[in-house]
Coordinates of C-alpha atoms and ligand atoms in Angstrom, one line a residue:
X692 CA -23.6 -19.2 24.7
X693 CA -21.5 -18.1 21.6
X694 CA -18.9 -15.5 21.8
X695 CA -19.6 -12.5 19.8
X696 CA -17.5 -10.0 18.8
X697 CA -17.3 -6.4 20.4
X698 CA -18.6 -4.6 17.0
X699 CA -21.6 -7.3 16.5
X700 CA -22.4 -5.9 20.4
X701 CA -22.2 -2.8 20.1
X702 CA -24.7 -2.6 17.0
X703 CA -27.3 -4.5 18.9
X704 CA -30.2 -1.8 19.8
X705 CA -31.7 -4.4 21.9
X706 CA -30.5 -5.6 25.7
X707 CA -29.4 -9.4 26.0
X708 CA -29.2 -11.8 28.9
X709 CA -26.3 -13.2 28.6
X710 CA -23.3 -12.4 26.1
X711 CA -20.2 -13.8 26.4
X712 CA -17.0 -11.8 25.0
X713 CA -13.5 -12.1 24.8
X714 CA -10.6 -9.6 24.2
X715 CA -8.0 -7.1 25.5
X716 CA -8.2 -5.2 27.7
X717 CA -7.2 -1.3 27.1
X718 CA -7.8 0.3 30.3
X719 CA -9.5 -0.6 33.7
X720 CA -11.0 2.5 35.9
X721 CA -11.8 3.0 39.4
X722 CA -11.9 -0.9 39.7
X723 CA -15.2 -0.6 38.0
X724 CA -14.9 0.0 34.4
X725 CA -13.2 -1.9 31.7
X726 CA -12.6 -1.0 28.3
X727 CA -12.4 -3.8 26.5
X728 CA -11.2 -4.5 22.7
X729 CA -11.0 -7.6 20.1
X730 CA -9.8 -5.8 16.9
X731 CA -13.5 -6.3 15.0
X732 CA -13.9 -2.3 15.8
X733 CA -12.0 0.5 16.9
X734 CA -14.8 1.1 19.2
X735 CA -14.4 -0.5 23.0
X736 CA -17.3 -2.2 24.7
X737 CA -17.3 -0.9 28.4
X738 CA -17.9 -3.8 30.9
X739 CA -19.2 -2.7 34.4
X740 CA -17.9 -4.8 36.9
X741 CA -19.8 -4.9 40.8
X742 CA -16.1 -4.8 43.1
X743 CA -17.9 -6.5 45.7
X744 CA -18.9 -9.5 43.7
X745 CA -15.3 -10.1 42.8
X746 CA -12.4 -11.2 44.4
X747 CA -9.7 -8.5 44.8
X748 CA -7.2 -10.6 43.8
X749 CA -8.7 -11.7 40.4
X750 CA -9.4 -7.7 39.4
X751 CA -5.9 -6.7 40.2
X752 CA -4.7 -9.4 37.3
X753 CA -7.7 -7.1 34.9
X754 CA -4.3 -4.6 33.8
X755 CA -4.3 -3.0 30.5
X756 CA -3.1 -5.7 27.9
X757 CA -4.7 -9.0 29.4
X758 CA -6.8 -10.8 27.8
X759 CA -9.8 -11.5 29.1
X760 CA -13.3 -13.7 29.4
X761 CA -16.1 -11.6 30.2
X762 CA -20.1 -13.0 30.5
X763 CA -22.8 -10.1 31.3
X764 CA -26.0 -8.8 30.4
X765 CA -25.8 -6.4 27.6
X766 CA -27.8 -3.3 28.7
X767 CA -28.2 0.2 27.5
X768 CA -25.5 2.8 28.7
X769 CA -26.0 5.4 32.1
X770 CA -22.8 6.4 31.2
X771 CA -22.1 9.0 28.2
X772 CA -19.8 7.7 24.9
X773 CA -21.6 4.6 24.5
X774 CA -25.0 3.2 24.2
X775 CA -24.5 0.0 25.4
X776 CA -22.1 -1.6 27.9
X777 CA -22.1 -4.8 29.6
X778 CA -23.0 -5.8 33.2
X779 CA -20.5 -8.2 34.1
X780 CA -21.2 -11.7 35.6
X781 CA -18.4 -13.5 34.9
X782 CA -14.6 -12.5 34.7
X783 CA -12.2 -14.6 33.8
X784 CA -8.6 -14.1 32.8
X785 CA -7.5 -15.8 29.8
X786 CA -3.7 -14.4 29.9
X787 CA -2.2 -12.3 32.4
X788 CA 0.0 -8.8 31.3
X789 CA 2.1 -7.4 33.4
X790 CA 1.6 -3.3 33.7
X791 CA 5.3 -2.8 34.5
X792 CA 6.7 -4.1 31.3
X793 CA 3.6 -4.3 28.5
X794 CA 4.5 -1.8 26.2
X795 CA 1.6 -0.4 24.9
X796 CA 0.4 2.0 28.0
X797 CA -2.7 4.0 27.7
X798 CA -1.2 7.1 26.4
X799 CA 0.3 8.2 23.2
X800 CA 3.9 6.6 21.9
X801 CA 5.9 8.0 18.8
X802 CA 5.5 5.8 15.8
X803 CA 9.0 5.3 16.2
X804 CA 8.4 3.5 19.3
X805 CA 5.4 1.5 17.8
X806 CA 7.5 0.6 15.0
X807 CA 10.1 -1.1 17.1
X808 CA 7.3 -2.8 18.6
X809 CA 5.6 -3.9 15.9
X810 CA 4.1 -7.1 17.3
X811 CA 1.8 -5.1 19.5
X812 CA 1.2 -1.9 17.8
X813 CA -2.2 -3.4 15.9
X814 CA -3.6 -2.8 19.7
X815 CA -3.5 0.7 19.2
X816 CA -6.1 2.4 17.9
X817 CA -4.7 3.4 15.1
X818 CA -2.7 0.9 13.7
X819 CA -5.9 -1.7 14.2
X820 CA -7.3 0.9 12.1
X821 CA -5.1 1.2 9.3
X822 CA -4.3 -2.4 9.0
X823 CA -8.2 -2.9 8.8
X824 CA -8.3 -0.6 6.4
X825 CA -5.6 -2.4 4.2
X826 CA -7.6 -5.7 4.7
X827 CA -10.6 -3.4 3.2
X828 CA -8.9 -1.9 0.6
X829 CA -7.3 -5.3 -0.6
X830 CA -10.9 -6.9 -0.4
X831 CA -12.4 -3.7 -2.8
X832 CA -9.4 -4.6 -5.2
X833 CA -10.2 -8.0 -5.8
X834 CA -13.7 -7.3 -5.9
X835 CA -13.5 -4.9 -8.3
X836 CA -11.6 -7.1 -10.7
X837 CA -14.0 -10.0 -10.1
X838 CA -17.0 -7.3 -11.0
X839 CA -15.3 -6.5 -14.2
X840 CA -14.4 -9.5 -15.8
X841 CA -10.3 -10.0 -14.7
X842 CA -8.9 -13.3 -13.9
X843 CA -6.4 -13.0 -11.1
X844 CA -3.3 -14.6 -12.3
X845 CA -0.5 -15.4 -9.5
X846 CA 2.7 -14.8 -11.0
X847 CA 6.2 -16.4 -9.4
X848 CA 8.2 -14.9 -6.7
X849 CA 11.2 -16.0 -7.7
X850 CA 12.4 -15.6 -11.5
X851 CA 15.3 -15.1 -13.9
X852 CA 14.2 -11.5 -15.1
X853 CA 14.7 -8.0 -14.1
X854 CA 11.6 -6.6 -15.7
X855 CA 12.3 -3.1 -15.4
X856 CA 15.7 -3.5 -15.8
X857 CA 16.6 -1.1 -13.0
X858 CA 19.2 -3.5 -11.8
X859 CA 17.7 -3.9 -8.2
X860 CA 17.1 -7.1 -7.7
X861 CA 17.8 -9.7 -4.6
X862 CA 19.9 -12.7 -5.5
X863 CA 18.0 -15.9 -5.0
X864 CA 20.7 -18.4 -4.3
X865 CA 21.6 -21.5 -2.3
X866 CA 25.4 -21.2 -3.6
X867 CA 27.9 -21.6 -0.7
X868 CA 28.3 -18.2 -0.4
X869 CA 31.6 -18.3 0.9
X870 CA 33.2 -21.0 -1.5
X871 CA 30.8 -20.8 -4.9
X872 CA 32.0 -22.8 -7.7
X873 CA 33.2 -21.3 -10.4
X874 CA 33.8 -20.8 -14.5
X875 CA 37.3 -20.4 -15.7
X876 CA 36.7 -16.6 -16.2
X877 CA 36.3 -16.9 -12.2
X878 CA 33.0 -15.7 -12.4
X879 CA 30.3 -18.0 -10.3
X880 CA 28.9 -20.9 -12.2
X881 CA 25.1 -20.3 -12.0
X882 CA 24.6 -23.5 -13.7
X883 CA 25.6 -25.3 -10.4
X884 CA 23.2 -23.1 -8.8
X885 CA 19.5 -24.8 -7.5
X886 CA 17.9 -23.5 -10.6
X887 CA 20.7 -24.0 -13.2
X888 CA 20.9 -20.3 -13.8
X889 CA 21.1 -16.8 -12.3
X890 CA 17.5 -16.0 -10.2
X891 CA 16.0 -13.3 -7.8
X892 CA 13.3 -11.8 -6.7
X893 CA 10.6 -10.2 -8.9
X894 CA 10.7 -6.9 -9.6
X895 CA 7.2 -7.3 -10.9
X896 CA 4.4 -9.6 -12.4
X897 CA 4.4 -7.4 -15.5
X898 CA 6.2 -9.5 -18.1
X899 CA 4.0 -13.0 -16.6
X900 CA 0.9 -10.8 -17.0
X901 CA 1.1 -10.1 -20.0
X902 CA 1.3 -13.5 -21.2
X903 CA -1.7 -14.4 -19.6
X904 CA -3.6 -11.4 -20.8
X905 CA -2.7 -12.3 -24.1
X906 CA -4.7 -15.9 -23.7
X907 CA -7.3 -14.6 -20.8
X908 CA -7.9 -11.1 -22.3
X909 CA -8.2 -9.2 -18.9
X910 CA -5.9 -10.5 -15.9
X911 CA -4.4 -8.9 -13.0
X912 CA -1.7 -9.8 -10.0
X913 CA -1.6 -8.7 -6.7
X914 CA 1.5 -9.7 -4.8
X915 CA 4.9 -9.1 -3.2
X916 CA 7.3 -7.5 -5.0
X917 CA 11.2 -7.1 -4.0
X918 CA 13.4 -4.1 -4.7
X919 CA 16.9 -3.7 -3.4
X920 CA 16.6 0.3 -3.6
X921 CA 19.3 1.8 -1.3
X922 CA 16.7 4.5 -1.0
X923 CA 15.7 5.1 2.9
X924 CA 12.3 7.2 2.6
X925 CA 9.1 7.2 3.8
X926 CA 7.7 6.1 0.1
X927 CA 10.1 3.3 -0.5
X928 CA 10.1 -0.3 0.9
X929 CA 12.1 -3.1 -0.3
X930 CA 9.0 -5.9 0.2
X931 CA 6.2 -4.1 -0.9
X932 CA 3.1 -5.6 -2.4
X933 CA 1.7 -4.5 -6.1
X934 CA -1.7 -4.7 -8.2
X935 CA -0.8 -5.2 -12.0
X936 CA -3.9 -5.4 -14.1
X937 CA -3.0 -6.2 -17.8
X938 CA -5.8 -6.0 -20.7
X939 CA -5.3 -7.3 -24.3
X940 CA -7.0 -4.7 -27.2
X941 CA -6.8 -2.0 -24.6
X942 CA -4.9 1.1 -25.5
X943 CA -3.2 4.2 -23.1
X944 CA -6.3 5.6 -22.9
X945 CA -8.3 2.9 -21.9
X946 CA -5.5 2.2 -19.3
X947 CA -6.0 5.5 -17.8
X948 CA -9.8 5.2 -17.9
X949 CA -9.0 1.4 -16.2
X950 CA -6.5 3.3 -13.6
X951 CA -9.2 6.2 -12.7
X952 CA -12.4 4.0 -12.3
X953 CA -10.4 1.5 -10.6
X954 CA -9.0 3.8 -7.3
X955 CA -12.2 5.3 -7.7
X956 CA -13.9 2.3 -6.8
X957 CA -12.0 1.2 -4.2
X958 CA -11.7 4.4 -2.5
X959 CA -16.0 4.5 -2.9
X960 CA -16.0 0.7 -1.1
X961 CA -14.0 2.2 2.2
X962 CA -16.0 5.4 2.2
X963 CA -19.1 3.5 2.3
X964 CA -17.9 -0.2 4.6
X965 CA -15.1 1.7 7.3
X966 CA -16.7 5.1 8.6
X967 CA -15.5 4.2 12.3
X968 CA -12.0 3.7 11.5
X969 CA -12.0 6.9 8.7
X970 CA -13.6 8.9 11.4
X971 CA -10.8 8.1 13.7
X972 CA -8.1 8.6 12.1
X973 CA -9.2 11.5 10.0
X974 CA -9.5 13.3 13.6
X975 CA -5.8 11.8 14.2
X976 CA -4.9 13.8 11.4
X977 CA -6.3 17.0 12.2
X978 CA -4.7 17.1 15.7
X979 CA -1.3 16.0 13.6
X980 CA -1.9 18.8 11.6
X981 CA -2.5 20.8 14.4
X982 CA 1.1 20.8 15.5
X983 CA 2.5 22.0 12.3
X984 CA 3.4 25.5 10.7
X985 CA 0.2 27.0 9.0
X986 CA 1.3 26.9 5.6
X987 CA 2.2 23.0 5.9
X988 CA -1.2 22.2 7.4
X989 CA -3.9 20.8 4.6
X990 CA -7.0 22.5 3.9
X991 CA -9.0 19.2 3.2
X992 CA -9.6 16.5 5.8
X993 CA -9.0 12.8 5.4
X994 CA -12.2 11.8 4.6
X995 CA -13.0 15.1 1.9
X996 CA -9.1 14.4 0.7
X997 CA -11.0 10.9 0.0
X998 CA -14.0 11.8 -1.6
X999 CA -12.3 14.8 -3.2
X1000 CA -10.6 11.5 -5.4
X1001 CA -13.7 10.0 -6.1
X1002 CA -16.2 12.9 -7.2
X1003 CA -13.4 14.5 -9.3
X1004 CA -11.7 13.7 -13.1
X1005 CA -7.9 12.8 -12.8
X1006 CA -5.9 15.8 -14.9
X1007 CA -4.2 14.2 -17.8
X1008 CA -1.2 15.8 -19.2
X1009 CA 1.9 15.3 -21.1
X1010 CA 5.2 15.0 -20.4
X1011 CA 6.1 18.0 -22.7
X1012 CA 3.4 19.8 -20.9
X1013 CA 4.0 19.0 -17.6
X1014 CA 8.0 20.2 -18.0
X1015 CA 6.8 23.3 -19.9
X1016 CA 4.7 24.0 -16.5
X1017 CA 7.8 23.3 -14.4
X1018 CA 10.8 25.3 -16.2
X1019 CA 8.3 28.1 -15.6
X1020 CA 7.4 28.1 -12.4
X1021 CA 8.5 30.2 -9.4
X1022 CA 10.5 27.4 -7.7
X1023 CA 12.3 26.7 -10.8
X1024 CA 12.9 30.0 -11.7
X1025 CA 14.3 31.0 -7.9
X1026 CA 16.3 27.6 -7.9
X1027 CA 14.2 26.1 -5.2
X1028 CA 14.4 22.7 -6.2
X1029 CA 17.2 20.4 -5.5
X1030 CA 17.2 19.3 -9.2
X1031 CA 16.4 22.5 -11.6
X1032 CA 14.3 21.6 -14.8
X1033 CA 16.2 23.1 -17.5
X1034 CA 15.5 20.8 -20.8
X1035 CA 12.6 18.8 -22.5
X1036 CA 14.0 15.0 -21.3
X1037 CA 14.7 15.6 -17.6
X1038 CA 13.9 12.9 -15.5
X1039 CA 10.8 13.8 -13.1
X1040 CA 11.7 13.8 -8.9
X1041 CA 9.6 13.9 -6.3
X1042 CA 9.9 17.2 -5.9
X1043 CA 8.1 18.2 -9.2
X1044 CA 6.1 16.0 -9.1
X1045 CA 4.4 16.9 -5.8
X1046 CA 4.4 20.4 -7.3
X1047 CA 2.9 19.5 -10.1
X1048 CA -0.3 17.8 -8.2
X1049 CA -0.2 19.9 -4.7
X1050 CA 0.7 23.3 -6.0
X1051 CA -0.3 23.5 -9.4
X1052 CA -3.0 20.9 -10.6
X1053 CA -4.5 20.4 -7.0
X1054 CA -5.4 17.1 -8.1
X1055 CA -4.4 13.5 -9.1
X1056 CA -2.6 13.9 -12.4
X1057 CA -1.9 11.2 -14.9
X1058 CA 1.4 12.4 -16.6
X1059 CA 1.9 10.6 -20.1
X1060 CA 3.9 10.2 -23.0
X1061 CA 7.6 10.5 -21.5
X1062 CA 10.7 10.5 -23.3
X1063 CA 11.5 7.0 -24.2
X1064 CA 15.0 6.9 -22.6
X1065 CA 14.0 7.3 -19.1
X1066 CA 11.2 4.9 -19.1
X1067 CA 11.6 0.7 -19.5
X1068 CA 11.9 -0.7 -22.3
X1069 CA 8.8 -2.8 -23.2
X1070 CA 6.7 0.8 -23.6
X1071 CA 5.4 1.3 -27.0
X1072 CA 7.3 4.0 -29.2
X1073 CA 5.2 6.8 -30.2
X1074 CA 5.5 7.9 -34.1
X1075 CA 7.4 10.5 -32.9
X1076 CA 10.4 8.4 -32.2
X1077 CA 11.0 9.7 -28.7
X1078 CA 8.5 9.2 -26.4
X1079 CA 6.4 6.6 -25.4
X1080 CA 3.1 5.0 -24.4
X1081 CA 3.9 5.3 -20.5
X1082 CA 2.1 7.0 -17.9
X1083 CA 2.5 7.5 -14.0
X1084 CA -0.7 8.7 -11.8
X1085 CA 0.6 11.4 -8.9
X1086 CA -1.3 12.0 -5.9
X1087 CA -1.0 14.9 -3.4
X1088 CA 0.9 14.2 -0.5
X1089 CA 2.9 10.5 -2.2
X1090 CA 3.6 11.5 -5.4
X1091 CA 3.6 8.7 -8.1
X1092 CA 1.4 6.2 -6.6
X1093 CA 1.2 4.2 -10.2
X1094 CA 3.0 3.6 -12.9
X1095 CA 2.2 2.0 -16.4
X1096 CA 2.1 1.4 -20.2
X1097 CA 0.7 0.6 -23.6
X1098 CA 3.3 -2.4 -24.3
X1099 CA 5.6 -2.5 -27.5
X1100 CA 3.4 -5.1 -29.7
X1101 CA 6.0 -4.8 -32.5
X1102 CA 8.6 -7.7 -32.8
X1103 CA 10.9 -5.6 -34.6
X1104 CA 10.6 -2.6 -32.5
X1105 CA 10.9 -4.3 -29.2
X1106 CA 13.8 -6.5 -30.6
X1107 CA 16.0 -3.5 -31.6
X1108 CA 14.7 -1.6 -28.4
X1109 CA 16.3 -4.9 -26.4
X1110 CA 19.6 -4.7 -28.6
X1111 CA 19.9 -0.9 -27.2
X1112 CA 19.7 -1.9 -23.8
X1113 CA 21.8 -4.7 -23.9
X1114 CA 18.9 -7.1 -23.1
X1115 CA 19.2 -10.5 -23.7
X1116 CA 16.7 -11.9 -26.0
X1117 CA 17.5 -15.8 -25.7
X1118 CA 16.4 -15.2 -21.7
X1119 CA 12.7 -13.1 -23.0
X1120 CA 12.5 -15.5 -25.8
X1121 CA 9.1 -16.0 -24.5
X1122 CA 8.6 -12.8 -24.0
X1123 CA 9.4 -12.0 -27.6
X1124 CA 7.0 -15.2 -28.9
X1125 CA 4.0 -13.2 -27.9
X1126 CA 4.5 -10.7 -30.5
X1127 CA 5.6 -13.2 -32.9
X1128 CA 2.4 -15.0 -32.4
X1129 CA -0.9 -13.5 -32.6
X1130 CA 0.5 -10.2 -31.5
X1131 CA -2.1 -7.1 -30.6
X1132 CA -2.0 -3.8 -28.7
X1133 CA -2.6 -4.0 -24.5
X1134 CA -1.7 -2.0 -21.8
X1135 CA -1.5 -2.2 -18.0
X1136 CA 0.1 -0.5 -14.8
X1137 CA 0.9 -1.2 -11.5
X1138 CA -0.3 0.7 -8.3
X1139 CA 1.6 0.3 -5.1
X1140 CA -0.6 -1.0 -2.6
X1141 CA 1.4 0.5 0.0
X1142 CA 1.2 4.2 -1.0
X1143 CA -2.6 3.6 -2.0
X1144 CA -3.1 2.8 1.6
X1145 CA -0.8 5.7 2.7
X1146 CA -3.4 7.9 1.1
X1147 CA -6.5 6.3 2.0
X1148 CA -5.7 6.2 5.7
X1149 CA -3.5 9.8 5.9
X1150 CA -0.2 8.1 7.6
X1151 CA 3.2 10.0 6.2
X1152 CA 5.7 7.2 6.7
X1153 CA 5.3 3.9 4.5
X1154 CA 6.5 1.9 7.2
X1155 CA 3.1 2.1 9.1
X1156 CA 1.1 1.0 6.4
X1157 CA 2.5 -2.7 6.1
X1158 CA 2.2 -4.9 9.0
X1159 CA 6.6 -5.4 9.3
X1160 CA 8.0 -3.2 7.0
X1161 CA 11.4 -4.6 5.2
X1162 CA 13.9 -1.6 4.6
X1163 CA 17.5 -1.2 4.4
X1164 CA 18.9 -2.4 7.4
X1165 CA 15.6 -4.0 8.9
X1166 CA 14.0 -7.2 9.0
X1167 CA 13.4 -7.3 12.2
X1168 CA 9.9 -9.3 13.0
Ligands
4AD7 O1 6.6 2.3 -11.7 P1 6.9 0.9 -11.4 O2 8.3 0.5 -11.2 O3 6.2 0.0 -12.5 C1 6.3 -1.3 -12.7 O4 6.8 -2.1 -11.9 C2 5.5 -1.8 -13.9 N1 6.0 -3.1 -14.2 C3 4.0 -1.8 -13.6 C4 3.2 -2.3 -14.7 O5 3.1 -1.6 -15.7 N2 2.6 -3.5 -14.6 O6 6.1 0.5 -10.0 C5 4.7 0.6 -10.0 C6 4.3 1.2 -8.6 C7 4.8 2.6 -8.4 O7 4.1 3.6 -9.1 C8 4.8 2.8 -6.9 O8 3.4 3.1 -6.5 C9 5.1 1.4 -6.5 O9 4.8 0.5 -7.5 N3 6.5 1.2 -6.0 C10 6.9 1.1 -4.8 N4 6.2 1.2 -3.6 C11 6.8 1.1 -2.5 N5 8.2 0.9 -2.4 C12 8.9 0.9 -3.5 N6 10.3 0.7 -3.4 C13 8.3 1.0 -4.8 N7 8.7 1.0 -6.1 C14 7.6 1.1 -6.8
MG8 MG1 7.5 4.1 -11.9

């Protein structure tokens, strides 16, 4: 008799004889019903157990968090909320919990709480429904590369560069720490080091990428990347994990055409593969929203928030449009925001940029051609001088969920760019050879994973999108 899973039972529309299943148990009532859970479905199966055919001292070890063995006969339901439950045979207890201590009661905890208990939060309903939803969501990805032709390239973890040059980057080092050696200047010899000069952790695939895409033609990465951001908010982690696509021959536009039918797509895939676990927690939402001030509360669900992505064109607008919008605007104007837009070259913050998509656009809006100074420095120059090729997608509710580029092709350009910036070009020599050799225009971006999950699943804190979130101050798990 094979074991099946509580979501393959509770689609059969047929009794069974005997089904075995094993899982955890979430709540046991009036030493009759168990609710029992394996994580294939946020769904329980209800097993019906007979007190009298069981030994009292075997159902008082049935507490909520055990694991559990259960044989039965699969039958259709008396009882309301399910249509079928099993009629247990068998019980036997795999692993005991104890009800004092386990954590996880049958009632609702803070995410706060969950967070500190991180190993067990997945057997809530819905963190084993957003994590499900990640697993989804990075299936959809890869599939939709495969579908289209990408190669999926791995780039290295550990590296020399700082691709976007933002200076955030965690050492990589097996230096005594304490006692490093050192040059005369009394700086520390990175040529003693285990790589023989200075490395961390990558920043981003970009730079790799792009070397492949200039030999493969269309290749993307999905990995880990590392920031050392001192910044504590519910956007920002300092391990999260990144989907860079990078296409040779493919222009700004095509990128944002590549961007748009890409989320599309893998929004459509959970839409149409994780109704239970949508279902759920657009409902958690609702009653979330519930508790807050009217004018903070949404006026689109999770799942029309969802489809509103899909069944609608991104809003593509300049730079020099979007600050025109915002040194007009009422919150501008009444010195509502933190940082007041008062000149053409102002760095974007969150704040207007969540005006710019919740209060003005209403819609995901792909910002492009920024001034060249606030942006890295492998974007291509416009003829204008001062802007270039980048652009950054904003969503409602998390703000720039990716960011990207048509890449500086020109040698010369990209050299002098470099010399501005005080970027070495004997460490990007490489770097530099793929314009020197069969150079051509491409393009590509990077989407946070992270954030894309954040909006597919509706949570507002980063932290409970990713398994064991690394911030400042924690690593714990
Ligand atoms: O805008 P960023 O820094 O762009 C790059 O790294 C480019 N090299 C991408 C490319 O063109 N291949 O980062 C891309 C995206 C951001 O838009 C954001 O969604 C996410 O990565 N991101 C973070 N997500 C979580 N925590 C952080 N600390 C993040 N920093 C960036
Ligand atoms: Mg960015």
């Amino acid at each position: 008799m094979n074991s099946k899973t509580v979501a393959e039972l509770l689609s059969q529309d047929v009794t069974l004889q005997d089904v075995t299943v094993k899982g955890w148990v979430r709540t046991f009532r009036a030493n009759r019903f168990i609710a029992l859970n394996d994580g294939s479905t946020i769904n329980n199966i209800q097993c019906v157990v007979d007190f009298e055919n069981f030994d009292e001292a075997l159902l008082k070890r049935v507490t909520t968090g055990a694991a559990i063995h259960i044989t039965g006969e699969l039958v259709e339901s008396q009882g309301k909320g399910q249509s079928v439950e099993i009629v247990v045979k068998t019980l036997e207890i795999l692993g005991d919990s104890d009800p004092e201590t386990y954590p996880i009661q049958p009632k609702k905890h803070s995410f706060e709480f969950l967070r500190e208990n991180a190993h067990l939060r997945t057997r809530t309903n819905t963190f084993s429904a957003v994590m499900r939803l990640r697993s989804s969501l990075s299936f959809a990805i890869h599939k939709y590369f495969n579908e289209n032709g990408f190669y999926y390239m791995h780039t290295p973890i550990v590296t020399a560069s700082d691709a976007e040059g933002a200076g955030e980057t965690f050492k990589v080092t097996n230096l005594d720490i304490k006692n490093p050696p050192l040059n005369e200047d009394g700086s520390v010899n990175y040529k003693e080091d285990f790589f023989g000069k200075e490395t961390n952790l990558t920043v981003s695939g970009q730079l790799e990428a792009e070397s492949y895409a200039m030999s493969l033609g269309k290749v993307y990465t999905f990995g880990p990347t590392f920031r050392a951001e001192n910044s504590n908010t519910t956007r920002h982690l300092s391990e999260f994990w990144m989907i860079e696509p990078e296409v040779a021959f493919m222009d700004l536009a095509g990128n944002m055409d590549l961007a748009e039918d890409f989320m599309k797509s893998v929004l459509s895939y959970i839409l149409d593969n994780n109704r239970d676990d949508l279902e759920f927690l657009d409902k958690r939402l609702l009653d979330e929203d519930k508790t807050k001030p009217q004018a903070e509360r949404s006026d689109m669900s999770l799942i029309e928030k969802i489809k509103f992505v899909v069944d609608n064109n991104f809003k593509r607008v300049s730079y020099t449009e979007a600050i025109d919008i915002l040194r007009n605007c009422k919150p501008n104007k009444k010195k509502k925001f933190k940082y007041i837009i008062e000149e053409w070259g102002a760095d974007l913050q969150s704040e207007h940029e969540r005006f710019l998509v919740e209060k003005h656009f209403k819609c995901p809006v792909i910002l492009f051609d920024y001034p060249a100074n606030i942006k890295a420095f492998y974007m291509r120059l416009n003829e204008d001088g001062k802007t270039v090729r980048a652009m950054d997608i904003l969503f409602p509710g998390i703000g720039e969920m990716v960011g990207g580029s048509q890449r500086e092709e020109r040698l010369d350009v990209l050299k002098e760019k470099m010399k501005a910036l005080d970027i070495s070009e004997e460490e990007l020599w490489w770097y530099l050879d793929l314009r020197k050799y069969g150079t051509a225009v491409h393009s590509g971006f990077g989407l946070g994973f992270e954030r894309l999950v954040m909006f597919a699943t509706g949570m507002g804190n980063i932290r409970d999108v990713i398994p064991y979130p690394r911030t400042p101050q924690n690593a714990e798990f």
